[in-house]
Coordinates of N, CA and C and ligand atoms in Angstrom, one line a residue:
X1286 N 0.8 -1.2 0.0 CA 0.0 0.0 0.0 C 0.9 1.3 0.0
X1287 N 0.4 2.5 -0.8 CA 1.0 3.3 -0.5 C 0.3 4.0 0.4
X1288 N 0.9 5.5 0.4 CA 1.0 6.5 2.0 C -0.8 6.5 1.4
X1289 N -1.6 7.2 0.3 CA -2.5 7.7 0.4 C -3.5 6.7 -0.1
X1290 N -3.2 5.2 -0.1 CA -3.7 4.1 0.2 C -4.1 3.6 1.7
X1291 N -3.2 3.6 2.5 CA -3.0 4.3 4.1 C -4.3 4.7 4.5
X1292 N -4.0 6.2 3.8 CA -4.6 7.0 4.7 C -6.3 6.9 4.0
X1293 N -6.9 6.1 3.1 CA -8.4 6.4 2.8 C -8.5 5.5 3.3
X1294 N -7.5 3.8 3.8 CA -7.9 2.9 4.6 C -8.5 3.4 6.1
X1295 N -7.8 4.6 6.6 CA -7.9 5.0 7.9 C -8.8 5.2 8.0
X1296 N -9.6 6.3 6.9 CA -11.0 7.0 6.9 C -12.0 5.8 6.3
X1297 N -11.9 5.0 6.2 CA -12.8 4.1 5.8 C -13.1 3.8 7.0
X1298 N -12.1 3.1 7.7 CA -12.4 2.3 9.0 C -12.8 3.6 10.2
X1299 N -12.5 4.8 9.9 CA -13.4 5.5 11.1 C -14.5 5.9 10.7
X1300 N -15.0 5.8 9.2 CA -16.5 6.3 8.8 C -17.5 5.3 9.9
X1301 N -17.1 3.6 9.2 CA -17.3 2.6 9.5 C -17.4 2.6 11.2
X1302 N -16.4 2.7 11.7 CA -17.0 2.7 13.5 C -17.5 3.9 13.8
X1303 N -17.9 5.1 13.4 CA -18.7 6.1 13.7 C -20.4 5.8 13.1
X1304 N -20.7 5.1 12.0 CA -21.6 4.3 11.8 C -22.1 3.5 12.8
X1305 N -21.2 2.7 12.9 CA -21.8 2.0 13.9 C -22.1 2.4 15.3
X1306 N -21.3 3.1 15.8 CA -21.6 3.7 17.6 C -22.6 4.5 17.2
X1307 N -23.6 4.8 15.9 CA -24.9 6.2 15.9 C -25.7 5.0 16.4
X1308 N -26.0 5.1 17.8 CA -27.5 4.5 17.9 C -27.9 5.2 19.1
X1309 N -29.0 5.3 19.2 CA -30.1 6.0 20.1 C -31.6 4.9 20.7
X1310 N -31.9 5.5 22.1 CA -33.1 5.2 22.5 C -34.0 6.0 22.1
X1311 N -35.1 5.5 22.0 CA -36.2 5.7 21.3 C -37.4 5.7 22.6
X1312 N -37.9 7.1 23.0 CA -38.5 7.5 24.6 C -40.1 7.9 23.8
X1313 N -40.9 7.3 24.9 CA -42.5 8.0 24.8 C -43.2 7.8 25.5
X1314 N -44.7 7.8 25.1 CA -45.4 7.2 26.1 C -46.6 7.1 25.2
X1315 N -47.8 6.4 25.5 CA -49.1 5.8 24.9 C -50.6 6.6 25.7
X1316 N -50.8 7.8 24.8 CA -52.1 8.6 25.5 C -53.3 7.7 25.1
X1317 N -54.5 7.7 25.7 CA -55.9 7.2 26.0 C -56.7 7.9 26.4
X1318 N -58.3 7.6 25.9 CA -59.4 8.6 26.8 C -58.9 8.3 28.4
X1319 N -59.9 8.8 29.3 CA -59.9 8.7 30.5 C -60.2 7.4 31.1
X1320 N -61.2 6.7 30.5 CA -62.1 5.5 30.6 C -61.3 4.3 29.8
X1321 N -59.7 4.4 29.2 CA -59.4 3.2 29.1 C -57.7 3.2 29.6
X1322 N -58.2 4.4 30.3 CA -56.4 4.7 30.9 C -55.3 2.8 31.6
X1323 N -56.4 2.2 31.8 CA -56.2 0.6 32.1 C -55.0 0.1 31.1
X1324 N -55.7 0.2 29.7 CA -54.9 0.2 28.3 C -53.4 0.6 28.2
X1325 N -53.1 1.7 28.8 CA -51.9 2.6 28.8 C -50.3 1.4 29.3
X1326 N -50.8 0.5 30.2 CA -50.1 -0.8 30.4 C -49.8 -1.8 28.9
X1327 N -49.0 -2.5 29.0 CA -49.0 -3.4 28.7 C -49.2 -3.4 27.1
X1328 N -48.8 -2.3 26.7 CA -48.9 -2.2 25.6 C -47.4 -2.1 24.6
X1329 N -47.1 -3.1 23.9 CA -46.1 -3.4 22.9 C -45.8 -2.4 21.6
X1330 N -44.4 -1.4 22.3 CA -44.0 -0.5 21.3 C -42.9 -1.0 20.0
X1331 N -42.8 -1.0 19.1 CA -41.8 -1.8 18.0 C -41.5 -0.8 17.0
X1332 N -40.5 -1.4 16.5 CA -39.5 -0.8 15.1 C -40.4 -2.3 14.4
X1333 N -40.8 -1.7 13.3 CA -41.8 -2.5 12.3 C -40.7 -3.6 11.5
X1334 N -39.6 -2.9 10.9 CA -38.9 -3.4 10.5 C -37.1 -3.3 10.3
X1335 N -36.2 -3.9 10.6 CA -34.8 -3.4 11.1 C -33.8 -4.2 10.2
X1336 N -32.7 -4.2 9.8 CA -31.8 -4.8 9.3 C -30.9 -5.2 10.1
X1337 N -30.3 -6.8 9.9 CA -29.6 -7.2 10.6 C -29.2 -8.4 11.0
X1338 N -28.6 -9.2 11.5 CA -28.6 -10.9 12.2 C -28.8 -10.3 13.8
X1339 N -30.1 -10.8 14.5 CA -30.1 -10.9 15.4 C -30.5 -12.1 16.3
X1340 N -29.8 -12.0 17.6 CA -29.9 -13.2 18.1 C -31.0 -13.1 19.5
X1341 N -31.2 -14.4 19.4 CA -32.7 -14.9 20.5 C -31.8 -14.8 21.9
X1342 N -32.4 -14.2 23.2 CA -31.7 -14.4 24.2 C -31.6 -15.5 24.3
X1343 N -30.5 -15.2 25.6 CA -29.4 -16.9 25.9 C -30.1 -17.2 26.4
X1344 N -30.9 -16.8 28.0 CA -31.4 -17.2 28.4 C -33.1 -17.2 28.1
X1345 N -33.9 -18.6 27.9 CA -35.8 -17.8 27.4 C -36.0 -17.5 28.6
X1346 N -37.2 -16.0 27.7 CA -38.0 -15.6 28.8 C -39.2 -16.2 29.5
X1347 N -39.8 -16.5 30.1 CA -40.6 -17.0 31.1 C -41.8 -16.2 31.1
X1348 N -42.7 -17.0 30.6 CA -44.5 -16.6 30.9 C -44.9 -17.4 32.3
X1349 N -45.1 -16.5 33.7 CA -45.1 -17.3 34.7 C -47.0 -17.9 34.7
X1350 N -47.5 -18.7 35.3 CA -48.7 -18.8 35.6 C -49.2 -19.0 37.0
X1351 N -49.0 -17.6 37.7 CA -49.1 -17.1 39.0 C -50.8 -16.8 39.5
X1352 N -50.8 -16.6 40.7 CA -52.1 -16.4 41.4 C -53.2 -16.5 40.2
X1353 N -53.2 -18.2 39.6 CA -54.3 -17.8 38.2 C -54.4 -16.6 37.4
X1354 N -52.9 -16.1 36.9 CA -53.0 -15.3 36.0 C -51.7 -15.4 35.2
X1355 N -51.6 -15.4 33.9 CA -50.4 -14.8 33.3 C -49.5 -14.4 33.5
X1356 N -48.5 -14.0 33.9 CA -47.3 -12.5 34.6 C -46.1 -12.9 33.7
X1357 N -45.8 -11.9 32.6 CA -46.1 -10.9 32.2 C -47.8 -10.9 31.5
X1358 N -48.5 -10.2 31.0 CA -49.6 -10.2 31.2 C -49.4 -10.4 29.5
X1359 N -48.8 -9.6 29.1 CA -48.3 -9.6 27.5 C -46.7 -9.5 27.3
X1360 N -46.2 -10.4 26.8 CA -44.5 -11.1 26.1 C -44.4 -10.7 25.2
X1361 N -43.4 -9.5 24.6 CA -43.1 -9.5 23.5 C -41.6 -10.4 23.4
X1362 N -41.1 -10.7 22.0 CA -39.8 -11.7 21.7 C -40.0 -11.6 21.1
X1363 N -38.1 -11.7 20.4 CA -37.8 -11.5 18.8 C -38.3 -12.8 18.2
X1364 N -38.1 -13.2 16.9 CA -38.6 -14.3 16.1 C -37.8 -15.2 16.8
X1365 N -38.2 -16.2 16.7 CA -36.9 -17.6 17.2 C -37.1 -17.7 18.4
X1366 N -37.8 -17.3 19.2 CA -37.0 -17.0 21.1 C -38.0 -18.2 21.4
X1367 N -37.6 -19.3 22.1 CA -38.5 -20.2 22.9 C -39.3 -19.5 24.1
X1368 N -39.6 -19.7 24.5 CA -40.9 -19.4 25.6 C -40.7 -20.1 26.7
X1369 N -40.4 -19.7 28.0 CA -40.3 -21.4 29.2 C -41.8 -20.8 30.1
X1370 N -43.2 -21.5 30.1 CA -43.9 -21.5 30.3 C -44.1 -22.6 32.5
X1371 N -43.8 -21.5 32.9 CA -43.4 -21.9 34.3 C -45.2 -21.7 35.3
X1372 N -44.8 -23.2 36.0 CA -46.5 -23.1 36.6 C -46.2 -23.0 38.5
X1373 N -46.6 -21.4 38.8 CA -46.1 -21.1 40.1 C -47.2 -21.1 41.0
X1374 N -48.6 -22.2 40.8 CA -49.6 -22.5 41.6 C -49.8 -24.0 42.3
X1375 N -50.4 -23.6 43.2 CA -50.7 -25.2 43.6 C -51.8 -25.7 42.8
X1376 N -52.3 -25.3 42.2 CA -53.3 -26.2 41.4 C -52.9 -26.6 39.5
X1377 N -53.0 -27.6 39.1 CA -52.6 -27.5 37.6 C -52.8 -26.1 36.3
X1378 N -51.8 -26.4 35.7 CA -52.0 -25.2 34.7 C -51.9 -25.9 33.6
X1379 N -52.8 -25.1 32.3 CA -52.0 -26.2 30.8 C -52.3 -24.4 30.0
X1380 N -51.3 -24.4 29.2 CA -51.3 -23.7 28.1 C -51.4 -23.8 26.9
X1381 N -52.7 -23.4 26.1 CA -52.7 -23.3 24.9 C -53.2 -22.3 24.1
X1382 N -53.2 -22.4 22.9 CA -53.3 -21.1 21.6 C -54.3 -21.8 20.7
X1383 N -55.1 -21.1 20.2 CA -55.7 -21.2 19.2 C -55.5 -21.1 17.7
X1384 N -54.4 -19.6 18.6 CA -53.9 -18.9 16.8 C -52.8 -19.6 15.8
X1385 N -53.3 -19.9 14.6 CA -52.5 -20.7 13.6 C -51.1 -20.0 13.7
X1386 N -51.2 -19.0 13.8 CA -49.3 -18.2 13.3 C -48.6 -18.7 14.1
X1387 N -49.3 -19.2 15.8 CA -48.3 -19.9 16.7 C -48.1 -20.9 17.0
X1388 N -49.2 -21.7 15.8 CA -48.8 -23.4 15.6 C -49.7 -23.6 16.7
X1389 N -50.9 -23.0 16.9 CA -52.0 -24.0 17.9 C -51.6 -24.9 18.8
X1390 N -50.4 -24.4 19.5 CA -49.5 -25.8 20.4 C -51.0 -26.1 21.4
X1391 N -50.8 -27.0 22.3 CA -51.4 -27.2 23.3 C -50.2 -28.2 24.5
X1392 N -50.0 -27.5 25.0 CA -48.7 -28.0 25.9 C -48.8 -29.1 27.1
X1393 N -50.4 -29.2 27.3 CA -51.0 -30.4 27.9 C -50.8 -29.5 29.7
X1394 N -50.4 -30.3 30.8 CA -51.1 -29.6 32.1 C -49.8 -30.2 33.2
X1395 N -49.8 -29.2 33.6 CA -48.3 -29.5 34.7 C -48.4 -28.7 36.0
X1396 N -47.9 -29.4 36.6 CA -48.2 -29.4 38.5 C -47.1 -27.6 38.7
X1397 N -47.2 -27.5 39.6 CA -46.1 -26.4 40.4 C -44.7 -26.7 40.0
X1398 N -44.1 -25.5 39.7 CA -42.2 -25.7 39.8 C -41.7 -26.2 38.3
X1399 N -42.6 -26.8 37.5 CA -42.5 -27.6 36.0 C -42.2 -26.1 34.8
X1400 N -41.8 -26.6 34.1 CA -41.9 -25.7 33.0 C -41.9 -26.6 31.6
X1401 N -42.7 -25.8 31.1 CA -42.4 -26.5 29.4 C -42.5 -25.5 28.3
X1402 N -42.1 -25.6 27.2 CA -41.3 -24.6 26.1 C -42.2 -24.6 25.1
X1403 N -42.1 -23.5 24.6 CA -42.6 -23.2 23.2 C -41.8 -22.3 21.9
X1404 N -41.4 -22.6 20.6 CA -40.8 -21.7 20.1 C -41.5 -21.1 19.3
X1405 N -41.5 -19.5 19.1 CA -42.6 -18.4 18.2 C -41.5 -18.5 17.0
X1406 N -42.0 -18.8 16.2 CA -40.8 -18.7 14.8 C -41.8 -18.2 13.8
X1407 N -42.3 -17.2 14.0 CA -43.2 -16.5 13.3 C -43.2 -15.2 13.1
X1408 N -42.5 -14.2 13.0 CA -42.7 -12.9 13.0 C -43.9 -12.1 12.7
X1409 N -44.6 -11.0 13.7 CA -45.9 -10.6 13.1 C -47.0 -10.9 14.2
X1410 N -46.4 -12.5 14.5 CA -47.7 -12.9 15.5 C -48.0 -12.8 16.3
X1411 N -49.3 -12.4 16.8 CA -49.5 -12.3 17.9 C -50.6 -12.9 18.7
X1412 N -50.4 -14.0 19.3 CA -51.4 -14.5 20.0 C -51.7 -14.8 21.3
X1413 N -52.7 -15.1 21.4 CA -53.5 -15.5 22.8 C -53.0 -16.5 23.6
X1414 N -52.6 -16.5 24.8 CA -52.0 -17.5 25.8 C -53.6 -17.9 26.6
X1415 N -54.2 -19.7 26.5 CA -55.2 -19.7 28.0 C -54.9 -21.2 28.1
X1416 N -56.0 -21.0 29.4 CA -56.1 -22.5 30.2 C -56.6 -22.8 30.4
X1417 N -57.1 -24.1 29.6 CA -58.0 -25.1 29.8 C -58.8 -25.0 30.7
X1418 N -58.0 -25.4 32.1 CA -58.1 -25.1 33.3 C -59.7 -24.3 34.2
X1419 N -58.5 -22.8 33.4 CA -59.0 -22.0 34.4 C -59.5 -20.7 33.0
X1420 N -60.8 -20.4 32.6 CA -60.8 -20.3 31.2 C -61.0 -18.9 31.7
X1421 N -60.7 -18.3 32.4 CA -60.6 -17.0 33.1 C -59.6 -16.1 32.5
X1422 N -58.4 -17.2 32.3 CA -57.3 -17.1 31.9 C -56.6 -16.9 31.0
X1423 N -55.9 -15.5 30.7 CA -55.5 -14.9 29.5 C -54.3 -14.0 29.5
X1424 N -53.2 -14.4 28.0 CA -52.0 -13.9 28.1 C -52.0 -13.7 26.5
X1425 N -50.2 -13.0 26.4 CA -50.3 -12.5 25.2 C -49.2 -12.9 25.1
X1426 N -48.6 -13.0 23.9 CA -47.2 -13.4 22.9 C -46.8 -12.7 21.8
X1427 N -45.9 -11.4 21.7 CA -45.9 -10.7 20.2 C -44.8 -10.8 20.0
X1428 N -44.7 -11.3 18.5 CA -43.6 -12.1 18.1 C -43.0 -11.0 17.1
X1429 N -41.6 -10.7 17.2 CA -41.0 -9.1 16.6 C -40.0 -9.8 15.4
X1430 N -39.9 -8.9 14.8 CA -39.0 -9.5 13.9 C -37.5 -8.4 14.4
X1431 N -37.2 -7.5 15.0 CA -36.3 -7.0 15.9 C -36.2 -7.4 17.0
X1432 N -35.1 -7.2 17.6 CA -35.1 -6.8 19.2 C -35.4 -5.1 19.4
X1433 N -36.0 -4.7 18.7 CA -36.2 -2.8 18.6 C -37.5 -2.8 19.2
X1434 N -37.7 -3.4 20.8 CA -39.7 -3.0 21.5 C -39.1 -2.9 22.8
X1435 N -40.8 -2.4 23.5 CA -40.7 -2.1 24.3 C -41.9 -2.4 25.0
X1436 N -42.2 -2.8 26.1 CA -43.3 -2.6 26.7 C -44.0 -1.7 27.7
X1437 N -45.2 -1.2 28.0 CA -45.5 0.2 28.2 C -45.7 -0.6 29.8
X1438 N -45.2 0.4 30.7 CA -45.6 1.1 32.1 C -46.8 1.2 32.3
X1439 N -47.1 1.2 33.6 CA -48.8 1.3 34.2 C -49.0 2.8 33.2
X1440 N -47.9 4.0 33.2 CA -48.3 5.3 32.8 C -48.3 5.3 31.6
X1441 N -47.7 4.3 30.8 CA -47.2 4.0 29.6 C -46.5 4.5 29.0
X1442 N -45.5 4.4 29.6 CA -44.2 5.2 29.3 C -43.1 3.7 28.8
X1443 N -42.8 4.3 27.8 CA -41.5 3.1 27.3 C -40.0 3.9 27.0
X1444 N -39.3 2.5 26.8 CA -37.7 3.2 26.0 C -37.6 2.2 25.5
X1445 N -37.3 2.2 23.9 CA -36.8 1.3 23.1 C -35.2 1.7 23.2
X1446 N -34.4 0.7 23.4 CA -32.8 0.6 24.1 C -32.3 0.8 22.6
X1447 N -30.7 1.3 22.2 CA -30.2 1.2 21.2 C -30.5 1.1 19.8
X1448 N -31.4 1.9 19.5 CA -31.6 1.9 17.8 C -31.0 2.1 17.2
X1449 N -30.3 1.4 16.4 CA -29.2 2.0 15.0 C -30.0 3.4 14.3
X1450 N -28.9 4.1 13.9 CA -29.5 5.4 13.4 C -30.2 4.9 11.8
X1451 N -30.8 5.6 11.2 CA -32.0 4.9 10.3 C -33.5 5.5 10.5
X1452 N -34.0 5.3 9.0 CA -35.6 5.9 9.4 C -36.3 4.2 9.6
X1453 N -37.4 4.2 10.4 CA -38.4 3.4 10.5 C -39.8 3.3 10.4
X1454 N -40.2 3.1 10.7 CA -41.7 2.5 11.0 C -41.9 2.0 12.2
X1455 N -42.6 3.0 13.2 CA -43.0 2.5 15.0 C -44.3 2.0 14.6
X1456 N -44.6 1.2 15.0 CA -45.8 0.7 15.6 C -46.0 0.1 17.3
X1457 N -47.7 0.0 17.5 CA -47.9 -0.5 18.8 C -48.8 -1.6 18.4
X1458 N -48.4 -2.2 19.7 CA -49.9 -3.8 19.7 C -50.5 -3.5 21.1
X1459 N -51.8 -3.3 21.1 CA -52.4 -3.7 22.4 C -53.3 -4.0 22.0
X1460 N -53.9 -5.5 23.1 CA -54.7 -6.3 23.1 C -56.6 -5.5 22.7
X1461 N -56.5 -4.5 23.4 CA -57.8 -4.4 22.6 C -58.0 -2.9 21.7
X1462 N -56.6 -1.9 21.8 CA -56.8 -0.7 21.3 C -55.6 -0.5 20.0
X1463 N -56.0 0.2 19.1 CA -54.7 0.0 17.9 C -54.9 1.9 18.1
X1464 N -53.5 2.2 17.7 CA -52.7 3.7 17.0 C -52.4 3.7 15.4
X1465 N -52.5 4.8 15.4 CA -51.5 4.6 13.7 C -50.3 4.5 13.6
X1466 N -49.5 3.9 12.8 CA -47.8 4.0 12.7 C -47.4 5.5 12.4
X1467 N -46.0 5.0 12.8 CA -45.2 7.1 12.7 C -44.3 6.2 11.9
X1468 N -43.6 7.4 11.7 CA -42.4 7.2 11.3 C -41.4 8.2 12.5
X1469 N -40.2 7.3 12.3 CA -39.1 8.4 12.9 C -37.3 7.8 12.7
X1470 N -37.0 9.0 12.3 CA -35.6 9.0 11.8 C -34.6 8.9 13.0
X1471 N -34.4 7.7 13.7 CA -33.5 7.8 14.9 C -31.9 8.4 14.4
X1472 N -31.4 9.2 15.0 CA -30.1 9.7 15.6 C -29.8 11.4 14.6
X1473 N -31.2 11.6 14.8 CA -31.3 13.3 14.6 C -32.5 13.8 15.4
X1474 N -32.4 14.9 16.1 CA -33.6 15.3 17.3 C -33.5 14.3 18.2
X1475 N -35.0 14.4 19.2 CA -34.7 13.9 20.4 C -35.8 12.8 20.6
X1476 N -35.3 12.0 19.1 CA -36.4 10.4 19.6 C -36.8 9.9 19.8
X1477 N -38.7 11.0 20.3 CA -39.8 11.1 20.9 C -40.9 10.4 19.9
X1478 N -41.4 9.7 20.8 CA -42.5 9.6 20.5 C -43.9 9.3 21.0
X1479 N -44.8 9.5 21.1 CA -46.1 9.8 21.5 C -47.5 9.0 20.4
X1480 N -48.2 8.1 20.8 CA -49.1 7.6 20.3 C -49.9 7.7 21.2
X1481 N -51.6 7.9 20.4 CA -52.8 8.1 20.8 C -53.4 6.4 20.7
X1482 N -53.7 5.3 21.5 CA -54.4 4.5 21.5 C -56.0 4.4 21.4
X1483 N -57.0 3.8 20.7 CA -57.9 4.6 20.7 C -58.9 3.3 20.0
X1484 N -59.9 2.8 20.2 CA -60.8 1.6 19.5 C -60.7 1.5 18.0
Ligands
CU556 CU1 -54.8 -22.4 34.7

């Protein structure tokens, strides 16, 4: 190489790591009338769509089945992520889905302290967790095709962690109220964002 072979190697490789360290959190929160301020929980914020290889945590996350209820109440996970479906009652639990995108498992029914797995290899989907059981009983699974979400606070307030700089597509999922998608160009201004949830 020569000297000014060198030196556009150098600027290549610092364009290249300045590329990469542009990433930002992505801060907001989820407004509602007064009468479904309930809603403002539990509601799944996302980057629609992201480029990239990403990987399924090491460890799965855990849908517990606590005092006959769900906990988390709604799971979001990237595509691929198994599920460890953990039964923290003294009376039996079984978990199943109806919805085709998550393969209609039926996991059958297990005592206290047991766990058994599920893998969502479906990006998009989103379905319904119940129990046989106890038909009271209802949970949620939204299956991302990023790791770019967030789930909302009692106040519904979120932070999407580390967004590569890039424009997107935000969307929300909650179980019974839809927003419209935004758009937002992460790693210029301060992005915010703000969705009106609404029937
Ligand atoms: Cu049950």
């Amino acid at each position: 190489m020569n000297k000014n072979q060198i030196i556009s190697a150098i600027i290549l490789f610092a364009v290249i790591c300045l590329n990469l360290s542009i990433a930002a959190d992505i801060k907001g929160h989820v407004d509602t009338d007064a009468n479904k301020i309930k809603y403002k929980a539990n509601t799944v914020v996302y980057i629609d769509k992201a480029e990239g290889n990403f990987k399924v945590p090491m460890k799965n996350p855990e849908m517990n089945q606590t005092k006959l209820t769900f906990v988390p109440h709604v799971l979001p996970v990237l595509v691929g992520t198994t599920v460890n479906f953990l039964n923290n009652d003294d009376v039996l639990h079984n978990v199943f889905t109806p919805d085709a995108c998550a393969g209609k498992f039926n996991l059958g029914s297990w005592k206290k302290g047991e766990i058994r797995s599920h893998k969502y290899d479906k990006a998009g989907c989103n379905s319904v967790l119940l129990c046989n059981v106890h038909p009271e009983m209802e949970g949620y699974v939204v299956v991302l095709q990023n790791p770019y979400f967030a789930l909302t606070d009692k106040d519904g307030n979120f932070v999407i962690k580390n967004v590569p700089a890039g424009k997107y597509t935000i969307k929300v999922w909650n179980e019974k109220l839809k927003a419209a998608d935004q758009q937002i160009t992460v790693g210029t201004g301060k992005n915010e964002v703000v969705f009106k949830i609404a029937k």
